[in-house]
XYZ file of C-alpha atoms in Angstrom:
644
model
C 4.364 9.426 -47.328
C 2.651 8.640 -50.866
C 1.414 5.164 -51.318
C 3.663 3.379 -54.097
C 1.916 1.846 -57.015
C 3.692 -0.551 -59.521
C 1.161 -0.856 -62.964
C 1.427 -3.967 -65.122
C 2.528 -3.006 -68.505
C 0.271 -2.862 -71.300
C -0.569 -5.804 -73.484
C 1.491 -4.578 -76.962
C 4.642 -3.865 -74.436
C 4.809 -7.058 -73.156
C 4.106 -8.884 -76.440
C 6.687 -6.613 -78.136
C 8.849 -7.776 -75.316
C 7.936 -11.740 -75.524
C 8.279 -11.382 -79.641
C 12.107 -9.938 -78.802
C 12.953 -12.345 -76.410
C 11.159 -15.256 -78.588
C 13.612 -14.238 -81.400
C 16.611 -13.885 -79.568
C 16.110 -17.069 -78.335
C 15.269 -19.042 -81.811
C 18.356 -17.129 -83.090
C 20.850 -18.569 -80.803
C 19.553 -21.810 -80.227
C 19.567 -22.231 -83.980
C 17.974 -25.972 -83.669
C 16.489 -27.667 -86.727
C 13.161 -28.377 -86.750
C 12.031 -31.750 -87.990
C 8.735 -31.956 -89.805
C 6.096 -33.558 -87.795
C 3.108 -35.672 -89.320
C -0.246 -34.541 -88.877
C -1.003 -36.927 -86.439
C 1.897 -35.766 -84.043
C 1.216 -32.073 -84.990
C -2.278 -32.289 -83.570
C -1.180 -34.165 -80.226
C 1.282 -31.218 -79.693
C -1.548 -28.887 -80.589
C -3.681 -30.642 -78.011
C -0.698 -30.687 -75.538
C -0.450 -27.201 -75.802
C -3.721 -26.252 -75.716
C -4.131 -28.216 -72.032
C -0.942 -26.751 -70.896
C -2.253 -23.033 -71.616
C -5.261 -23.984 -69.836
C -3.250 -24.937 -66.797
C -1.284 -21.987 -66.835
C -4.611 -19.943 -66.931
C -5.869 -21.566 -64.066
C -2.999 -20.990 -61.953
C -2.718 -17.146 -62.845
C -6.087 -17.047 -61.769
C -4.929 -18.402 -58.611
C -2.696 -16.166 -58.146
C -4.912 -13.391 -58.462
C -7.185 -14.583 -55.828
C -4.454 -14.718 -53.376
C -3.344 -11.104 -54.085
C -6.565 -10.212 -53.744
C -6.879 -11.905 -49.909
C -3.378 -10.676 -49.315
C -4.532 -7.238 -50.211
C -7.637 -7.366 -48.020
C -5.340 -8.414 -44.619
C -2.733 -5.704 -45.533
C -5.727 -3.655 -45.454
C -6.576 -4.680 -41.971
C -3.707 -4.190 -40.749
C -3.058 -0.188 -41.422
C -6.148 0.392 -40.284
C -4.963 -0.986 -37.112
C -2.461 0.765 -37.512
C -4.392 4.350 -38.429
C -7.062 4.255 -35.712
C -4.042 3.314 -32.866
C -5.358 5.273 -30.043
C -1.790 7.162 -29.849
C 0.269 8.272 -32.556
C 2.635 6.628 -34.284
C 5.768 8.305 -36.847
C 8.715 7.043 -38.540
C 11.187 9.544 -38.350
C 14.225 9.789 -40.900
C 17.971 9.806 -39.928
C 17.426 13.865 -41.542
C 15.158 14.191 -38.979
C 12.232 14.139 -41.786
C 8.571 12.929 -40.712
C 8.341 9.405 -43.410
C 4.978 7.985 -42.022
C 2.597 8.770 -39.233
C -0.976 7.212 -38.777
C -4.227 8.940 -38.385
C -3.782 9.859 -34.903
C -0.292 11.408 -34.818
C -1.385 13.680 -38.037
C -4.848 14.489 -36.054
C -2.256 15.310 -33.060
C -0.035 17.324 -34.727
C -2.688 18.916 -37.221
C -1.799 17.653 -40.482
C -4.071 16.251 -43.121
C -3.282 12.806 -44.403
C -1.376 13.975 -47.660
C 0.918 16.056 -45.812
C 2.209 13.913 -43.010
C 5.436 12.877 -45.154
C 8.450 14.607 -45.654
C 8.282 17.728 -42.898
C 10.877 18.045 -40.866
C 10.264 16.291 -37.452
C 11.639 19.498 -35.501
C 9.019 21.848 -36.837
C 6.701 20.666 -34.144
C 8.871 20.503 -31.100
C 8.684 23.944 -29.461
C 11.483 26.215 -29.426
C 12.753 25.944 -26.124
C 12.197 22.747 -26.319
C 14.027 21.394 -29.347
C 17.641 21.643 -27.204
C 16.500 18.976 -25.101
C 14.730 16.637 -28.029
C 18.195 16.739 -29.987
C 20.206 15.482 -26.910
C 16.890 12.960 -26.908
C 17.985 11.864 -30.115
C 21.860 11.626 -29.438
C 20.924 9.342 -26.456
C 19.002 6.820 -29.092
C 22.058 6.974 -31.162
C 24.638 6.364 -28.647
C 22.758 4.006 -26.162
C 20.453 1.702 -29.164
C 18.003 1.733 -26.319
C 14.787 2.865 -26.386
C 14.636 6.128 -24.739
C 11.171 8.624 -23.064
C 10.758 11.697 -22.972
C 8.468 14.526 -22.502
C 8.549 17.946 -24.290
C 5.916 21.074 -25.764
C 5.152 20.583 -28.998
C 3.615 22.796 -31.394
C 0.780 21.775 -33.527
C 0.222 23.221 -37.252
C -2.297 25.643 -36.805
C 0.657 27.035 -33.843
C -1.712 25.879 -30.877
C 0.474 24.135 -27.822
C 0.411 20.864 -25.996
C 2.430 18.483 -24.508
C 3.341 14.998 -25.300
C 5.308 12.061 -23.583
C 7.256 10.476 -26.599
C 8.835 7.090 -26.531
C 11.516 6.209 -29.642
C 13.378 3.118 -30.593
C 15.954 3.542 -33.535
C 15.314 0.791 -36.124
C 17.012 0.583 -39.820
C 14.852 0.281 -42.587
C 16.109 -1.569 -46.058
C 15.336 1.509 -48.300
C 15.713 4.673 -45.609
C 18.464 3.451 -43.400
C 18.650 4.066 -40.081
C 14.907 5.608 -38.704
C 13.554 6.684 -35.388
C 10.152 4.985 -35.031
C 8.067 7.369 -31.921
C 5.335 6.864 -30.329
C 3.458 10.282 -29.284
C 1.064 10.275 -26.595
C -0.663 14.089 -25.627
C -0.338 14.383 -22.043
C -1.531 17.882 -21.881
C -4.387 17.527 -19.155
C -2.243 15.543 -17.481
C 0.547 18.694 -17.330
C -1.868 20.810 -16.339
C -3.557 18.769 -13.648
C 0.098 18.588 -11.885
C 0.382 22.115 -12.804
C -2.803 22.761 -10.775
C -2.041 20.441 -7.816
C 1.322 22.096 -7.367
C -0.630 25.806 -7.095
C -2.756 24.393 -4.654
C 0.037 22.865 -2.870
C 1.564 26.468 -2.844
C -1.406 28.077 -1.997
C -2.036 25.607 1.142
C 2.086 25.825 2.662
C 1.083 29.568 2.452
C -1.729 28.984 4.268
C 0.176 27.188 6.940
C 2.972 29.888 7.005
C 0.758 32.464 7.799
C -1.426 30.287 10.475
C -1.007 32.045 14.079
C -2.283 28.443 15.262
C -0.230 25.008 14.800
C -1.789 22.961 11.937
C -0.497 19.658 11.895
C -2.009 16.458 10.093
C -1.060 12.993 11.716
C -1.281 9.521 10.058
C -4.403 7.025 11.356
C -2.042 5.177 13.723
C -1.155 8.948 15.327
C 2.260 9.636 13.868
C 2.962 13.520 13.077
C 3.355 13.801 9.164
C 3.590 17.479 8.803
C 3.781 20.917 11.208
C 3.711 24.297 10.226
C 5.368 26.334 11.776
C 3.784 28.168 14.273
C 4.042 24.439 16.118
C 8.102 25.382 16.640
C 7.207 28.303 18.875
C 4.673 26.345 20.787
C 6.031 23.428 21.199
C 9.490 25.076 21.688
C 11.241 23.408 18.508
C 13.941 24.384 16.161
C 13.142 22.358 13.262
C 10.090 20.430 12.271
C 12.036 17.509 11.257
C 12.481 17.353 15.132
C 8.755 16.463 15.312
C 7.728 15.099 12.331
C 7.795 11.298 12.363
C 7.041 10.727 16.009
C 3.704 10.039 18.186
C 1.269 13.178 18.686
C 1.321 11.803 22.237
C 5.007 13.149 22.753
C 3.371 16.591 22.653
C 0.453 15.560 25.333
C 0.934 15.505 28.651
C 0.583 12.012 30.016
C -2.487 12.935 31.649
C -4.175 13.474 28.599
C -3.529 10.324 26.814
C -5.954 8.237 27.517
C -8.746 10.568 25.773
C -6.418 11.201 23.033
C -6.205 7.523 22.245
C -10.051 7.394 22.521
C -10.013 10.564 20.501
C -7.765 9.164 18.149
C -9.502 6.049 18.063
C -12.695 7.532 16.717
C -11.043 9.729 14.232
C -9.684 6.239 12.927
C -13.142 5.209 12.594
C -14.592 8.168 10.618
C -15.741 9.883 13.912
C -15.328 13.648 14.143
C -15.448 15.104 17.586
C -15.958 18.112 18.276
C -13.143 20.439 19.179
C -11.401 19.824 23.026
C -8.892 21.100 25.101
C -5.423 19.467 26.178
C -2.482 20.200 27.876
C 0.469 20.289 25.590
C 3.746 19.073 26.435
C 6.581 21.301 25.222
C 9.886 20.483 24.732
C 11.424 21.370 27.893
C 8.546 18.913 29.325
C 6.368 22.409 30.628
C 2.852 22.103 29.702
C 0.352 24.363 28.635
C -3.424 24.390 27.640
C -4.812 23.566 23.693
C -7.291 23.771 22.230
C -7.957 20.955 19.316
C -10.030 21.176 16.315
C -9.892 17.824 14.365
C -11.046 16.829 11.026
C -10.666 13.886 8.606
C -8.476 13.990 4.522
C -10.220 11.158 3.490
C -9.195 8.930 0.487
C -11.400 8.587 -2.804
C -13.001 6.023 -1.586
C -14.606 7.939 1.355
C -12.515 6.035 3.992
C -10.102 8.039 6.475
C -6.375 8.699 5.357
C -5.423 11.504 7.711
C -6.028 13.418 10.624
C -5.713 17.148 10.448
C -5.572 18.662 13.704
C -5.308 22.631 14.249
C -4.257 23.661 17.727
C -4.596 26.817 19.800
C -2.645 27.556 22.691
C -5.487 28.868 25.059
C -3.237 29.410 27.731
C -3.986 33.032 28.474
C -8.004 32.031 27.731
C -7.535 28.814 30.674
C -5.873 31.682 33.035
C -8.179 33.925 32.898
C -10.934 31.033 33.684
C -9.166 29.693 36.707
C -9.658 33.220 37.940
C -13.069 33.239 37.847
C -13.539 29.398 38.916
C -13.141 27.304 41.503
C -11.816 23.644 40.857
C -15.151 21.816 41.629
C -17.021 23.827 39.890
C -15.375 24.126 36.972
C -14.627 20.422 36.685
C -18.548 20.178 36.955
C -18.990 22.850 33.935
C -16.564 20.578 32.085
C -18.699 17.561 32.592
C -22.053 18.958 32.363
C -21.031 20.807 28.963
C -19.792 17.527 27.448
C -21.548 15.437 24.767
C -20.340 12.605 26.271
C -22.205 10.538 28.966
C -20.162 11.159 32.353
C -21.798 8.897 35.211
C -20.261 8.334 38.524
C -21.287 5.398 40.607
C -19.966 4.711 44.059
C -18.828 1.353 45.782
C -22.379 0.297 46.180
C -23.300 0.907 42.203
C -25.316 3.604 42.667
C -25.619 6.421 40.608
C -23.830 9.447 42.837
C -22.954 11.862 39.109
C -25.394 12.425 35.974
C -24.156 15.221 33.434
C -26.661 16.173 30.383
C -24.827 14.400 28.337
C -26.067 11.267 29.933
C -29.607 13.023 29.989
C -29.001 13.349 26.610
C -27.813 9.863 25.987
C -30.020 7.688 28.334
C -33.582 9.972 28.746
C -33.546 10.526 32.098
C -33.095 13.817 34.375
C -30.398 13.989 37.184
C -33.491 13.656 39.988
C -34.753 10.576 38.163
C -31.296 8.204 38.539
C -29.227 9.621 41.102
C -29.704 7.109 43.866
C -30.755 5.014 41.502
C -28.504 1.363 40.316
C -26.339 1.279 37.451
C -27.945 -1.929 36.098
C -31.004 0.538 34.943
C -28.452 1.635 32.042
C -27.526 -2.015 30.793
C -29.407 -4.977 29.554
C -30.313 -7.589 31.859
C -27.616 -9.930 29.886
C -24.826 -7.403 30.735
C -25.880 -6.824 34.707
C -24.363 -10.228 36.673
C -20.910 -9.221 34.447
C -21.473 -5.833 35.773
C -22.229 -6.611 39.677
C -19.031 -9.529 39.552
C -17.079 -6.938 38.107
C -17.865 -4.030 41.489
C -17.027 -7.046 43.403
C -13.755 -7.342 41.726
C -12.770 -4.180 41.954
C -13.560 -3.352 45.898
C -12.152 -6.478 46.613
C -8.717 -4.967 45.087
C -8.892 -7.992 42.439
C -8.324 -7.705 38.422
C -9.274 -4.326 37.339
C -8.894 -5.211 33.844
C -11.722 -3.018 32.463
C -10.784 0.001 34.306
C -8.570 2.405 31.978
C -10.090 0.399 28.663
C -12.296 1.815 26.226
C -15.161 -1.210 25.374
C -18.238 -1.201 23.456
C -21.115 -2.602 25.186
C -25.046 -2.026 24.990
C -26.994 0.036 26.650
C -30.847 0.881 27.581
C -32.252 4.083 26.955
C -35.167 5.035 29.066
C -37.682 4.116 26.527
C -36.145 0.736 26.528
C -34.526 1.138 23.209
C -31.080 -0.854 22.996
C -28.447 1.052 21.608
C -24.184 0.392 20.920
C -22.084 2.746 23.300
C -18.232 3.178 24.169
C -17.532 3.315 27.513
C -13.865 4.313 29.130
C -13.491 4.343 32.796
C -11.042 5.338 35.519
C -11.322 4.643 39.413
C -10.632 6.846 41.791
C -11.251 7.146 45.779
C -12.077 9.989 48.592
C -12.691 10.389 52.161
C -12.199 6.619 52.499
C -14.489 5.480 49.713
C -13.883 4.532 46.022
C -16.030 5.670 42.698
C -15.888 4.739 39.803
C -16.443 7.541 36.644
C -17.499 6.381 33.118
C -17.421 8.452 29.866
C -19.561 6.860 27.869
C -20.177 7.723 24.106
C -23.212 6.650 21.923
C -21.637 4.930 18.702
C -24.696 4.003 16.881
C -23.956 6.444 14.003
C -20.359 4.868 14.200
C -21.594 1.370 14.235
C -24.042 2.518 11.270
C -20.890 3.818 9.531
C -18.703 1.198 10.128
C -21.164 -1.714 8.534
C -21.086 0.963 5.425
C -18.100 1.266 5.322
C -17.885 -3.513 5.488
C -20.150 -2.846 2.879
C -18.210 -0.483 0.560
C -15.186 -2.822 1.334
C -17.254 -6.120 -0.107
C -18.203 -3.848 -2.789
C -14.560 -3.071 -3.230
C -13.701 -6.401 -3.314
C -16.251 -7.523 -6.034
C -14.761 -5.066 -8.362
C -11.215 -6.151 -7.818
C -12.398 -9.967 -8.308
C -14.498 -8.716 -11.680
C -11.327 -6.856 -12.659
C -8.796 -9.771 -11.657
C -6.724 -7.742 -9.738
C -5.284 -8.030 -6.072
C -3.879 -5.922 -3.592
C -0.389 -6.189 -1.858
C 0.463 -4.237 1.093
C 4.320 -5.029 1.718
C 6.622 -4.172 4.944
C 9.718 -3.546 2.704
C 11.937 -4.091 5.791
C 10.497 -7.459 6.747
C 9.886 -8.360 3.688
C 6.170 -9.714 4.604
C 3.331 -8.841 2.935
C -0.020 -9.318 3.460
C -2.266 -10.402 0.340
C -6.147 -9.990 -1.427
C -7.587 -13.332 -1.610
C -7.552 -11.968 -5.721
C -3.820 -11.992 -5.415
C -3.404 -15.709 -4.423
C -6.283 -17.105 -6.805
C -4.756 -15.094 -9.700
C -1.824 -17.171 -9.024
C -3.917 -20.675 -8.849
C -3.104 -20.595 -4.835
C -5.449 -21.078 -1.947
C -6.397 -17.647 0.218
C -6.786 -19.602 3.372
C -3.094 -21.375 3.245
C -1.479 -18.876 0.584
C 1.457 -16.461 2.859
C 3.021 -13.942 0.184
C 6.716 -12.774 0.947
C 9.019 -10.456 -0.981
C 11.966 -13.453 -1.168
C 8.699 -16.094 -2.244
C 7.576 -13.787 -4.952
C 11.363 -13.068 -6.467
C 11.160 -17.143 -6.580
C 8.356 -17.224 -8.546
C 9.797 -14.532 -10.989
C 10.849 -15.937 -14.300
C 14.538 -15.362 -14.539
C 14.608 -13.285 -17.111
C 12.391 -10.698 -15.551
C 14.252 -10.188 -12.337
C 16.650 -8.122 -13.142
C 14.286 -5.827 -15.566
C 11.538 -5.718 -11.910
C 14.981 -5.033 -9.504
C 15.964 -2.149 -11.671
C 12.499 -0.293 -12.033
C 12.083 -0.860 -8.047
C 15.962 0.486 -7.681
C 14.336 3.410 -10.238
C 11.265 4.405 -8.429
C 12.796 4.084 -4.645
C 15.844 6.371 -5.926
C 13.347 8.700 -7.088
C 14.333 8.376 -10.691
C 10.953 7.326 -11.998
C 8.039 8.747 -10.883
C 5.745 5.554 -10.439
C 6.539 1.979 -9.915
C 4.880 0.237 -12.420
C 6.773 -2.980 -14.640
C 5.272 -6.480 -16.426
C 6.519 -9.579 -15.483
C 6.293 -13.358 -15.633
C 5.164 -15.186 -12.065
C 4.934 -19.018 -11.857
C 1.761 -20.382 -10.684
C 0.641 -23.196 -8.724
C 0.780 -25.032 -11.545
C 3.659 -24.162 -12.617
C 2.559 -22.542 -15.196
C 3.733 -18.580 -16.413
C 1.489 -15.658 -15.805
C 1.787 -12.274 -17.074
C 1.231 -9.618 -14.351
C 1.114 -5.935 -14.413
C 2.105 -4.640 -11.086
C 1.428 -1.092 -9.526
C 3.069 -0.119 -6.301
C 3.761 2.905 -4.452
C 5.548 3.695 -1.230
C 3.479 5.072 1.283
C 5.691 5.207 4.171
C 9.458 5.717 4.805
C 11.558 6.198 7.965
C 13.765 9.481 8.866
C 16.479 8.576 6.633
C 13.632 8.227 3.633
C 14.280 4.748 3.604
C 10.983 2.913 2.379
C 9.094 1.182 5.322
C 5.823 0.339 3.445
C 4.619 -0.325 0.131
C 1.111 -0.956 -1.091
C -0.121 -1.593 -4.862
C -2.228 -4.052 -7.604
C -1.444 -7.113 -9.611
C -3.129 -7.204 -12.395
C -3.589 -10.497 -15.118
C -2.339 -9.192 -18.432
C -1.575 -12.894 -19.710
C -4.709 -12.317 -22.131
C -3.034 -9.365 -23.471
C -0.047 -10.624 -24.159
C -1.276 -13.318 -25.940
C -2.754 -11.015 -28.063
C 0.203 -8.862 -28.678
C 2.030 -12.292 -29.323
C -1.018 -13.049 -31.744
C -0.827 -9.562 -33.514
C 3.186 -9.865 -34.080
C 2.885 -13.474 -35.633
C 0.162 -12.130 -37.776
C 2.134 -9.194 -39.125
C 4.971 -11.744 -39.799
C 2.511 -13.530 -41.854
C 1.136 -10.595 -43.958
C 4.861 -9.712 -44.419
C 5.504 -13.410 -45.644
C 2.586 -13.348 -47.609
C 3.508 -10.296 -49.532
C 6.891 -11.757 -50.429
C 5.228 -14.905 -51.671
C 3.249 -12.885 -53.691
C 5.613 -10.718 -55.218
C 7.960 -14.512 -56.345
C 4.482 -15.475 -57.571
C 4.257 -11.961 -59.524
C 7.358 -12.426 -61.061
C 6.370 -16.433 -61.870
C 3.225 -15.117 -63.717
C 5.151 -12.565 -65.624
C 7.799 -15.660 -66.694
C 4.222 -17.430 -67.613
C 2.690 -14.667 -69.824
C 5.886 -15.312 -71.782
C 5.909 -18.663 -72.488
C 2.274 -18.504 -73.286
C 3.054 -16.019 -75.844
C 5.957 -18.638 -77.216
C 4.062 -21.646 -76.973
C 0.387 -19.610 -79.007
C 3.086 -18.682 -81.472
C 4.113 -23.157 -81.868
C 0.627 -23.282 -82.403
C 0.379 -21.089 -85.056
C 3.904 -21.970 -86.622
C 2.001 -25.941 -86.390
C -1.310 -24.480 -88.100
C 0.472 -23.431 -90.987
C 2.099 -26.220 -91.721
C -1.110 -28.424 -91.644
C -2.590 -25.841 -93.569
C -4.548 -24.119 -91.420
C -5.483 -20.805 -90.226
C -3.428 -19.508 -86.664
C -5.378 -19.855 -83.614
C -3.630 -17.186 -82.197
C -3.692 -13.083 -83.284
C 0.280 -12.151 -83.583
C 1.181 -8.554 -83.461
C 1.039 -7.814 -86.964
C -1.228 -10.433 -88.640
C -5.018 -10.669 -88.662
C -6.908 -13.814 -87.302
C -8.578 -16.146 -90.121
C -12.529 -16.233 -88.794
C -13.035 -19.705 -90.318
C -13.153 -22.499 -88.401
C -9.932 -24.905 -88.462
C -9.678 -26.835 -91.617
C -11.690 -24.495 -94.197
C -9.891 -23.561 -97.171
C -10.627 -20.192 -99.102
C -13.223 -20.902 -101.628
């Protein structure tokens, strides 16, 4: 919309003007003049004179404030033009009266022509059905309303934009819609893109003749595809999404599922192994597992994606062709893993190459040999108390545990290893079997991964944020140390619940936070995110900015678990508080400015009235006018000189 300019009138109108309002005044005041002496003439001469210079001074006042006034108005709309989304005033006609910079870059306008289009012309056809009803909603509710629609830029090029509108009436236009446009194109098209892939991978999983399923880090089934029905002998996957993977092991396979699982937890990716699967009608049959990790942008495991064979025809046609013994030997000698068997007198009786492997030494080298050669001499009188325990039928508390101890490579190197192991007895004697795993690259990846958490934790602190993970159904949550400092508490004593933090909401913000949660949990907004007021130790208010999203929910899709961020906005708002008090100002300003306008104009007047005494007073003394009037000239003598 074209700036409006209001010019001063020129000198000769305004003196015409004071001359006309001079004489309509003298005439109907009609007041006789008494003659003054000389000596009272000049003291109202000199009267004058000091008053006019008064009056000067105060226009040029005046001046100097419009001049500051003009410089912060200044200020402000280019605030208002460089506004990293656009902003438009939209008439109750639907016509575009003023949109900064950004909104005419956005919509491809130049500056002269933002004004006066019609609003619509940039909404995109099939669009401009739902931006109408987006308008009736304004009208009927007074609310502020969202929306997102395709709009249509000048030069006809697409791209879509999340608008927000308030309806606000303005003294001259009336009722406006003031919108704030923000292009959300790449965001469009990143969704767009996620949902192919999405399409592209439940394709995938259709088509898979093998059972692709991806469990949570605690070893809950999140998803099947559905060649899992047919193997597992299930009608629906709901029927086995939800519960542990172990309800589709048999029981004899737990235990190295857990330590499978276990690892996988850790960042540890085994290599594929075989199972027995447990169908529905509890009949089991032989897997095979291929595992691998979906791990979260920070590099730290989310998921487990497991992809499973049934190799039952493949395990049939092996048990043809081996014996028990032998192939339970083939098993252990293929493994990675470290198998060792030691008998009652804790000697080594079983070496597979993984323990070669692991340890350094060949089968002829240990066998015979005691199991203290594997351990360091602190871990060997734990070791020989322990074989006491356990032929002496007493607490077998290791046996069936996975534990990390140390052990001694032949070399003599120390290294970190897991070690599971399970007891078992023939022809009257009792051996014990160990799988034992070498978890130095674990260990190596696990103090890492402590140090990308510290890291982690340095940011949040730089960034004042903190981290909430809540148990919606408990309502417990457990906190950042960032969370309770933000709020002036103390980590070490500070314990965060969901009815403590609704007690430390200001009251007016509850209900605003309960309906955006009530939103997002309903589905009806697409992220929990709101700003509220929390009372600190100090009892003192705090703006927050909280993010949250659900990242669990039971079978009825009732919300189990919520994590998110709290972030410190009070700075913010101070200076959105700030910016509104100064625009209150510049508005006050101007009005101040525009009474003084009007005073000044009032002034010019009486100036006029009071040079045109002063000449009426020369005159009498005899003396030239000071002051030019509109049609006489100006005697250039000096005051007192009569013509020669």
């Amino acid at each position: 919309m074209a700036d409006k300019e209001v010019r001063p009138a020129s000198s000769a109108a305004m003196r015409r003007k004071s001359e006309e309002t001079a004489l309509a005044d003298a005439a109907r005041r009609l007041e006789p003049v008494e003659p003054l002496t000389a000596e009272a003439a000049r003291a109202v001469l000199h009267e004058l004179r000091v008053h006019q210079i008064e009056l000067e001074m105060q226009n040029e006042e005046l001046r100097r404030i419009q001049e500051a006034l003009e410089t912060e108005k200044g200020k402000y709309f280019e605030l208002y033009d460089l506004a990293p989304v656009g902003y438009c005033t939209v008439s109750d006609l639907g016509l575009i009266l003023l949109a900064n910079l950004t909104a005419a870059r956005m919509l491809g306008l130049t500056r002269d022509r933002k004004g006066g289009l019609p609003f619509v012309r940039f909404i995109h056809p099939e669009d401009q059905d739902p931006f109408h009803r987006f308008q009736r909603r304004l009208v009927e509710t007074g609310s502020p309303e969202t929306c997102e629609l395709r709009m249509v830029r000048a030069d006809g090029a697409h791209f879509a934009a999340h608008l927000e509108a308030a309806m606000a009436l303005d003294p001259e236009a009336g009722r406006t819609f003031r919108i704030v446009l923000t292009d959300i194109t790449a965001r469009v098209r990143a969704a767009r893109e996620r949902q192919e892939l999405e399409t592209r991978y439940q394709s995938i999983l259709n088509a898979s003749p093998d059972n692709i399923t991806i469990l949570d880090l605690e070893g809950l089934v999140q998803m099947v595809s559905p060649a899992a029905l047919g193997m597992f002998g299930y009608e629906r996957v709901e029927d086995m999404e939800g519960r542990p993977v172990l309800d589709f092991i048999a029981p004899a396979d737990h235990l190295r599922a857990n330590l499978i699982l276990a690892g996988l937890a850790e960042g540890v990716i085994p290599r594929p192994g075989e199972y027995q699967g447990l169908r529905r009608d509890g009949s089991t049959f032989d897997t095979e597992v291929n595992s691998e990790l979906i791990r979260d942008p920070a590099g730290r495991p989310a998921s487990i994606v497991l992809v499973v064979r049934d190799i039952t025809h493949r395990k049939e046609a092996e048990a043809a062709l081996w014996v028990s013994e032998a192939r339970n030997r083939a098993i252990a000698q293929s493994a990675y893993d470290a198998i060792i068997t030691s008998d009652s007198a804790g000697a080594i009786a079983g070496w597979n190459r993984g323990a070669e492997a692991i340890f350094g030494y060949a089968e002829a080298e240990v066998l015979g040999q005691p199991m203290t050669l594997l351990m360091p001499e602190r871990h060997r009188a734990a070791h020989l108390e322990g074989m006491l325990r356990v032929g002496s039928g007493g607490d077998q508390h290791v046996i069936g545990r996975t534990v990390e101890l140390h052990g001694i490579r032949k070399g003599g190197e120390e290294f970190a290893m897991e070690l599971s192991m399970a007891r078992w007895e023939s022809e009257g004697d009792w051996f014990i079997t160990g799988i034992i795993r070498d978890i130095t690259q674990r260990k190596a990846s696990e103090a890492a991964l402590r140090e990308s958490e510290a890291r982690l934790r340095l940011a949040l602190t730089a960034a004042e944020q903190g981290l909430y993970d809540l148990n919606v159904q408990t309502g417990e949550a457990a906190v950042s140390p960032e969370y309770a400092t933000m709020l002036g508490f103390d980590p070490a004593t500070f314990r965060e619940t969901n009815a403590a933090w609704i007690e430390r909401l200001h009251p007016e913000d509850r209900e605003p936070v309960a309906a955006a949660y009530r939103d997002y949990v309903a589905g009806l907004t697409k992220e929990y995110r709101i700003e509220f007021r929390q009372r600190t130790a100090s009892g003192d208010w705090k703006w927050i900015l909280s993010l949250g999203r659900v990242v669990e929910r039971g079978p009825d899709g009732a919300p189990l678990r919520m994590l998110g961020t709290h972030t410190d906005i009070t700075e913010r708002k101070r200076i959105e508080v700030d910016l509104r008090r100064q625009t209150g100002e510049l508005r006050a300003r101007n009005e101040e400015l525009q009474r003084f306008n009007r005073l000044v104009v009032g002034r010019e007047l009486r100036m006029i009235e009071l040079k045109e005494e002063i000449n009426a007073l020369c005159r009498r003394l005899g003396e030239a006018p000071r002051h030019r009037g509109s049609n006489e000239p100006v005697d250039p003598r000096p005051a007192g000189l009569s013509p020669a």
